[in-house]
PDB file of C-alpha atoms in Angstrom:
ATOM      1  CA  LEU A 264     -57.403-138.360 -88.876  1.00 90.00           C
ATOM      2  CA  MET A 265     -53.882-136.840 -89.751  1.00 92.00           C
ATOM      3  CA  GLY A 266     -51.532-139.706 -89.523  1.00 93.00           C
ATOM      4  CA  ALA A 267     -54.227-142.048 -88.798  1.00 94.00           C
ATOM      5  CA  VAL A 268     -55.805-142.706 -92.464  1.00 95.00           C
ATOM      6  CA  SER A 269     -54.145-142.526 -95.887  1.00 96.00           C
ATOM      7  CA  PHE A 270     -54.917-139.817 -98.298  1.00 96.00           C
ATOM      8  CA  PRO A 271     -57.134-141.911-100.575  1.00 96.00           C
ATOM      9  CA  ALA A 272     -58.755-143.119 -97.379  1.00 97.00           C
ATOM     10  CA  MET A 273     -59.508-139.112 -96.606  1.00 97.00           C
ATOM     11  CA  ILE A 274     -60.642-138.438 -99.864  1.00 95.00           C
ATOM     12  CA  TRP A 275     -63.058-141.656 -99.870  1.00 94.00           C
ATOM     13  CA  LEU A 276     -64.363-140.340 -96.617  1.00 96.00           C
ATOM     14  CA  MET A 277     -65.029-136.892 -97.993  1.00 96.00           C
ATOM     15  CA  LEU A 278     -66.988-138.186-100.941  1.00 92.00           C
ATOM     16  CA  ARG A 279     -68.721-141.390 -99.212  1.00 93.00           C
ATOM     17  CA  GLY A 280     -69.027-140.369 -95.863  1.00 96.00           C
ATOM     18  CA  GLU A 281     -67.516-143.398 -94.353  1.00 96.00           C
ATOM     19  CA  LEU A 282     -64.060-144.564 -94.043  1.00 97.00           C
ATOM     20  CA  PRO A 283     -63.072-147.042 -96.750  1.00 96.00           C
ATOM     21  CA  THR A 284     -61.381-150.771 -95.958  1.00 95.00           C
ATOM     22  CA  LYS A 285     -57.752-150.596 -96.468  1.00 95.00           C
ATOM     23  CA  ALA A 286     -58.288-152.518 -99.842  1.00 95.00           C
ATOM     24  CA  GLN A 287     -60.810-149.518-100.774  1.00 95.00           C
ATOM     25  CA  ALA A 288     -58.548-147.111 -99.912  1.00 96.00           C
ATOM     26  CA  ASP A 289     -55.469-148.891-101.613  1.00 95.00           C
ATOM     27  CA  LEU A 290     -57.550-149.526-105.062  1.00 93.00           C
ATOM     28  CA  LEU A 291     -58.640-145.787-105.024  1.00 93.00           C
ATOM     29  CA  GLY A 292     -55.214-144.767-104.451  1.00 93.00           C
ATOM     30  CA  VAL A 293     -54.404-146.850-107.750  1.00 91.00           C
ATOM     31  CA  ALA A 294     -57.147-144.788-109.318  1.00 87.00           C
ATOM     32  CA  LEU A 295     -55.306-141.540-108.119  1.00 87.00           C
ATOM     33  CA  MET A 296     -51.971-142.687-109.217  1.00 86.00           C
ATOM     34  CA  THR A 297     -53.353-143.253-112.664  1.00 83.00           C
ATOM     35  CA  SER A 298     -54.546-139.900-113.154  1.00 76.00           C
ATOM     36  CA  VAL A 299     -50.928-138.510-112.963  1.00 74.00           C
ATOM     37  CA  ASP A 300     -50.001-138.042-116.322  1.00 63.00           C
ATOM     38  CA  HIS A 301     -47.112-139.691-118.117  1.00 63.00           C
ATOM     39  CA  GLY A 302     -45.353-136.808-119.490  1.00 66.00           C
ATOM     40  CA  PRO A 303     -44.732-132.941-120.244  1.00 68.00           C
ATOM     41  CA  GLN A 304     -46.613-133.528-123.798  1.00 73.00           C
ATOM     42  CA  ALA A 305     -50.183-133.787-122.052  1.00 76.00           C
ATOM     43  CA  PRO A 306     -51.932-130.648-122.640  1.00 79.00           C
ATOM     44  CA  SER A 307     -52.849-129.735-119.060  1.00 81.00           C
ATOM     45  CA  ILE A 308     -49.357-130.228-118.039  1.00 83.00           C
ATOM     46  CA  ALA A 309     -47.936-128.198-121.211  1.00 86.00           C
ATOM     47  CA  ILE A 310     -50.418-125.236-120.352  1.00 88.00           C
ATOM     48  CA  ALA A 311     -49.411-125.259-116.796  1.00 90.00           C
ATOM     49  CA  ARG A 312     -45.631-125.126-117.698  1.00 89.00           C
ATOM     50  CA  ILE A 313     -46.395-122.039-120.280  1.00 91.00           C
ATOM     51  CA  ALA A 314     -48.551-120.227-117.755  1.00 92.00           C
ATOM     52  CA  SER A 315     -45.725-120.465-115.422  1.00 92.00           C
ATOM     53  CA  THR A 316     -43.224-119.117-117.384  1.00 92.00           C
ATOM     54  CA  CYS A 317     -45.643-116.109-117.817  1.00 92.00           C
ATOM     55  CA  GLY A 318     -44.947-115.565-114.207  1.00 92.00           C
ATOM     56  CA  VAL A 319     -48.186-116.134-112.694  1.00 92.00           C
ATOM     57  CA  GLY A 320     -48.622-118.038-109.707  1.00 92.00           C
ATOM     58  CA  ILE A 321     -48.967-121.758-108.887  1.00 91.00           C
ATOM     59  CA  ASN A 322     -52.846-121.376-108.599  1.00 93.00           C
ATOM     60  CA  ASN A 323     -53.055-119.340-111.761  1.00 93.00           C
ATOM     61  CA  ALA A 324     -50.911-122.128-113.624  1.00 92.00           C
ATOM     62  CA  MET A 325     -52.995-125.228-112.278  1.00 90.00           C
ATOM     63  CA  GLY A 326     -56.231-122.972-113.036  1.00 92.00           C
ATOM     64  CA  SER A 327     -54.757-122.883-116.844  1.00 90.00           C
ATOM     65  CA  ALA A 328     -54.393-126.469-116.772  1.00 87.00           C
ATOM     66  CA  ALA A 329     -57.525-127.600-115.153  1.00 86.00           C
ATOM     67  CA  ASN A 330     -59.319-125.355-117.715  1.00 87.00           C
ATOM     68  CA  VAL A 331     -58.439-127.727-120.688  1.00 83.00           C
ATOM     69  CA  LEU A 332     -59.643-130.751-118.803  1.00 80.00           C
ATOM     70  CA  GLY A 333     -63.047-131.574-120.746  1.00 74.00           C
ATOM     71  CA  ASP A 334     -64.370-134.668-123.057  1.00 71.00           C
ATOM     72  CA  VAL A 335     -61.095-135.233-125.313  1.00 69.00           C
ATOM     73  CA  HIS A 336     -58.592-134.602-122.365  1.00 72.00           C
ATOM     74  CA  GLY A 337     -59.009-135.714-118.783  1.00 72.00           C
ATOM     75  CA  GLY A 338     -62.819-136.338-119.122  1.00 71.00           C
ATOM     76  CA  ALA A 339     -63.250-139.632-120.524  1.00 77.00           C
ATOM     77  CA  VAL A 340     -63.479-141.288-117.402  1.00 82.00           C
ATOM     78  CA  GLU A 341     -66.978-139.559-116.777  1.00 86.00           C
ATOM     79  CA  GLN A 342     -67.950-140.784-119.976  1.00 89.00           C
ATOM     80  CA  CYS A 343     -66.852-144.042-119.832  1.00 91.00           C
ATOM     81  CA  VAL A 344     -68.524-144.698-116.353  1.00 92.00           C
ATOM     82  CA  ALA A 345     -71.916-143.402-118.018  1.00 93.00           C
ATOM     83  CA  LEU A 346     -71.433-145.737-120.835  1.00 96.00           C
ATOM     84  CA  TYR A 347     -70.763-148.856-118.239  1.00 96.00           C
ATOM     85  CA  TYR A 348     -73.972-147.720-116.055  1.00 97.00           C
ATOM     86  CA  ALA A 349     -76.040-147.674-119.255  1.00 98.00           C
ATOM     87  CA  ILE A 350     -74.707-151.134-120.227  1.00 98.00           C
ATOM     88  CA  ALA A 351     -75.209-152.420-116.683  1.00 98.00           C
ATOM     89  CA  GLY A 352     -78.809-151.025-116.602  1.00 98.00           C
ATOM     90  CA  ARG A 353     -79.775-153.039-120.043  1.00 98.00           C
ATOM     91  CA  VAL A 354     -78.174-156.109-118.120  1.00 98.00           C
ATOM     92  CA  ASP A 355     -80.162-155.566-114.955  1.00 98.00           C
ATOM     93  CA  GLY A 356     -83.193-154.963-117.339  1.00 98.00           C
ATOM     94  CA  GLY A 357     -82.789-158.604-118.551  1.00 98.00           C
ATOM     95  CA  GLU A 358     -80.364-158.007-121.790  1.00 98.00           C
ATOM     96  CA  ALA A 359     -77.372-160.395-122.539  1.00 98.00           C
ATOM     97  CA  LEU A 360     -73.968-158.544-121.919  1.00 98.00           C
ATOM     98  CA  GLU A 361     -72.968-158.637-125.745  1.00 97.00           C
ATOM     99  CA  ALA A 362     -76.309-157.307-126.552  1.00 98.00           C
ATOM    100  CA  ALA A 363     -76.611-154.327-124.227  1.00 98.00           C
ATOM    101  CA  ILE A 364     -73.011-153.555-125.426  1.00 98.00           C
ATOM    102  CA  GLU A 365     -74.267-153.414-128.988  1.00 97.00           C
ATOM    103  CA  ALA A 366     -77.110-151.310-128.290  1.00 98.00           C
ATOM    104  CA  GLU A 367     -75.344-148.609-126.220  1.00 98.00           C
ATOM    105  CA  LEU A 368     -72.555-148.604-128.939  1.00 97.00           C
ATOM    106  CA  ASP A 369     -75.017-148.110-131.233  1.00 97.00           C
ATOM    107  CA  ALA A 370     -76.860-145.086-129.050  1.00 97.00           C
ATOM    108  CA  LEU A 371     -73.227-143.667-129.191  1.00 95.00           C
ATOM    109  CA  ALA A 372     -73.056-143.719-132.960  1.00 94.00           C
ATOM    110  CA  ALA A 373     -76.656-142.442-133.307  1.00 96.00           C
ATOM    111  CA  GLU A 374     -75.587-139.340-130.884  1.00 94.00           C
ATOM    112  CA  GLY A 375     -72.711-138.536-133.492  1.00 93.00           C
ATOM    113  CA  VAL A 376     -70.195-139.917-131.055  1.00 88.00           C
ATOM    114  CA  ARG A 377     -66.960-140.893-133.329  1.00 85.00           C
ATOM    115  CA  TYR A 378     -65.051-142.988-130.321  1.00 86.00           C
ATOM    116  CA  VAL A 379     -65.737-145.119-127.642  1.00 91.00           C
ATOM    117  CA  PRO A 380     -64.803-143.212-124.391  1.00 90.00           C
ATOM    118  CA  GLY A 381     -62.441-144.983-122.580  1.00 88.00           C
ATOM    119  CA  PHE A 382     -60.945-146.754-125.528  1.00 89.00           C
ATOM    120  CA  GLY A 383     -58.065-145.605-127.497  1.00 85.00           C
ATOM    121  CA  HIS A 384     -55.092-143.504-126.911  1.00 76.00           C
ATOM    122  CA  ARG A 385     -53.650-140.665-128.980  1.00 72.00           C
ATOM    123  CA  PHE A 386     -49.980-141.351-128.098  1.00 71.00           C
ATOM    124  CA  HIS A 387     -50.038-145.294-127.542  1.00 74.00           C
ATOM    125  CA  HIS A 388     -51.340-147.960-129.433  1.00 79.00           C
ATOM    126  CA  LEU A 389     -51.601-149.699-125.947  1.00 82.00           C
ATOM    127  CA  ASP A 390     -52.082-147.205-123.088  1.00 83.00           C
ATOM    128  CA  PRO A 391     -49.189-148.474-120.602  1.00 85.00           C
ATOM    129  CA  ARG A 392     -51.258-147.986-117.573  1.00 86.00           C
ATOM    130  CA  ALA A 393     -54.152-149.823-118.412  1.00 89.00           C
ATOM    131  CA  PRO A 394     -53.080-153.705-118.075  1.00 91.00           C
ATOM    132  CA  ARG A 395     -51.725-153.006-114.835  1.00 92.00           C
ATOM    133  CA  ALA A 396     -54.969-150.977-113.700  1.00 91.00           C
ATOM    134  CA  MET A 397     -57.081-154.022-114.863  1.00 93.00           C
ATOM    135  CA  GLN A 398     -54.912-156.435-113.076  1.00 94.00           C
ATOM    136  CA  LEU A 399     -55.048-154.823-109.789  1.00 94.00           C
ATOM    137  CA  ILE A 400     -58.860-154.160-110.271  1.00 94.00           C
ATOM    138  CA  ARG A 401     -59.397-157.999-111.291  1.00 95.00           C
ATOM    139  CA  ALA A 402     -57.229-158.793-108.328  1.00 95.00           C
ATOM    140  CA  ALA A 403     -59.430-156.422-105.938  1.00 95.00           C
ATOM    141  CA  ALA A 404     -62.717-158.181-107.344  1.00 95.00           C
ATOM    142  CA  GLU A 405     -61.269-161.418-106.625  1.00 96.00           C
ATOM    143  CA  LYS A 406     -60.969-160.473-102.922  1.00 95.00           C
ATOM    144  CA  GLY A 407     -64.481-158.871-102.683  1.00 94.00           C
ATOM    145  CA  THR A 408     -63.023-155.074-102.663  1.00 94.00           C
ATOM    146  CA  VAL A 409     -65.359-154.655-105.986  1.00 92.00           C
ATOM    147  CA  SER A 410     -67.439-156.602-107.811  1.00 93.00           C
ATOM    148  CA  GLY A 411     -65.631-156.950-111.005  1.00 94.00           C
ATOM    149  CA  ARG A 412     -68.776-156.269-112.746  1.00 96.00           C
ATOM    150  CA  PHE A 413     -67.228-153.095-114.391  1.00 95.00           C
ATOM    151  CA  ALA A 414     -64.204-154.905-115.318  1.00 95.00           C
ATOM    152  CA  ASP A 415     -66.482-157.771-117.282  1.00 96.00           C
ATOM    153  CA  ILE A 416     -68.073-154.664-119.368  1.00 97.00           C
ATOM    154  CA  ALA A 417     -65.144-152.824-120.048  1.00 95.00           C
ATOM    155  CA  GLU A 418     -63.686-156.202-121.603  1.00 95.00           C
ATOM    156  CA  GLY A 419     -66.950-156.760-123.400  1.00 97.00           C
ATOM    157  CA  VAL A 420     -66.794-153.410-125.101  1.00 96.00           C
ATOM    158  CA  GLU A 421     -62.976-153.941-126.076  1.00 95.00           C
ATOM    159  CA  LYS A 422     -64.292-157.143-127.671  1.00 95.00           C
ATOM    160  CA  VAL A 423     -67.267-155.867-129.526  1.00 96.00           C
ATOM    161  CA  VAL A 424     -65.178-152.760-130.484  1.00 94.00           C
ATOM    162  CA  ALA A 425     -62.737-155.115-131.905  1.00 93.00           C
ATOM    163  CA  SER A 426     -65.374-156.981-133.905  1.00 94.00           C
ATOM    164  CA  ARG A 427     -66.743-154.029-135.095  1.00 93.00           C
ATOM    165  CA  LYS A 428     -63.551-152.201-136.355  1.00 89.00           C
ATOM    166  CA  GLY A 429     -61.647-155.450-137.221  1.00 88.00           C
ATOM    167  CA  LYS A 430     -58.736-154.489-135.219  1.00 87.00           C
ATOM    168  CA  THR A 431     -58.170-153.968-131.258  1.00 86.00           C
ATOM    169  CA  ILE A 432     -58.660-150.688-130.011  1.00 87.00           C
ATOM    170  CA  PRO A 433     -57.448-151.165-126.521  1.00 85.00           C
ATOM    171  CA  LEU A 434     -58.649-150.308-123.188  1.00 83.00           C
ATOM    172  CA  ASN A 435     -57.041-146.934-122.045  1.00 83.00           C
ATOM    173  CA  VAL A 436     -56.716-145.799-118.352  1.00 80.00           C
ATOM    174  CA  ASP A 437     -60.115-143.731-118.404  1.00 80.00           C
ATOM    175  CA  GLY A 438     -61.700-147.052-119.178  1.00 80.00           C
ATOM    176  CA  ALA A 439     -59.810-149.018-116.699  1.00 84.00           C
ATOM    177  CA  MET A 440     -60.539-146.566-114.206  1.00 81.00           C
ATOM    178  CA  GLY A 441     -64.243-146.760-114.742  1.00 81.00           C
ATOM    179  CA  ALA A 442     -64.282-150.670-114.259  1.00 83.00           C
ATOM    180  CA  ILE A 443     -63.542-149.667-110.612  1.00 79.00           C
ATOM    181  CA  TYR A 444     -67.175-148.637-109.913  1.00 68.00           C
TER     182      TYR A 444
END
């Protein structure tokens, strides 16, 4: 397949067992591009840089970086997707979207979660990657590449959080990437 399919298409094939359409591969490429962080201040990048100054090889430096990925840094996509699926499940069960969002946000709060995964960013009021990612997801939904259902959920969560907090806590790139599914 070398030279015949793109890198995102190969990842899709390995994960899903089938080659994607060009539009699906392009959207996965967007998701991969957003995961490239935006500066040396990110904890995983800083740790890899520090490890490499100790004279360790690239595998050790990359391993050090991977070991700091978790719920706070780099792990919000998984948590965000779980939230979106929980909301979608409630909607599939007959609840209105806003009621489903309210219930799942209440469930997070009852579990002691102090933030909504996929919303807010520690360095930016507005994660500069998120609006463009959502624009591309919406365009892909218009073409039928994805349903757009999870983009609707993401935007609904943003609205409910804003009404609860009295201020907008914008979608970050993790929340936008969750909207692809």
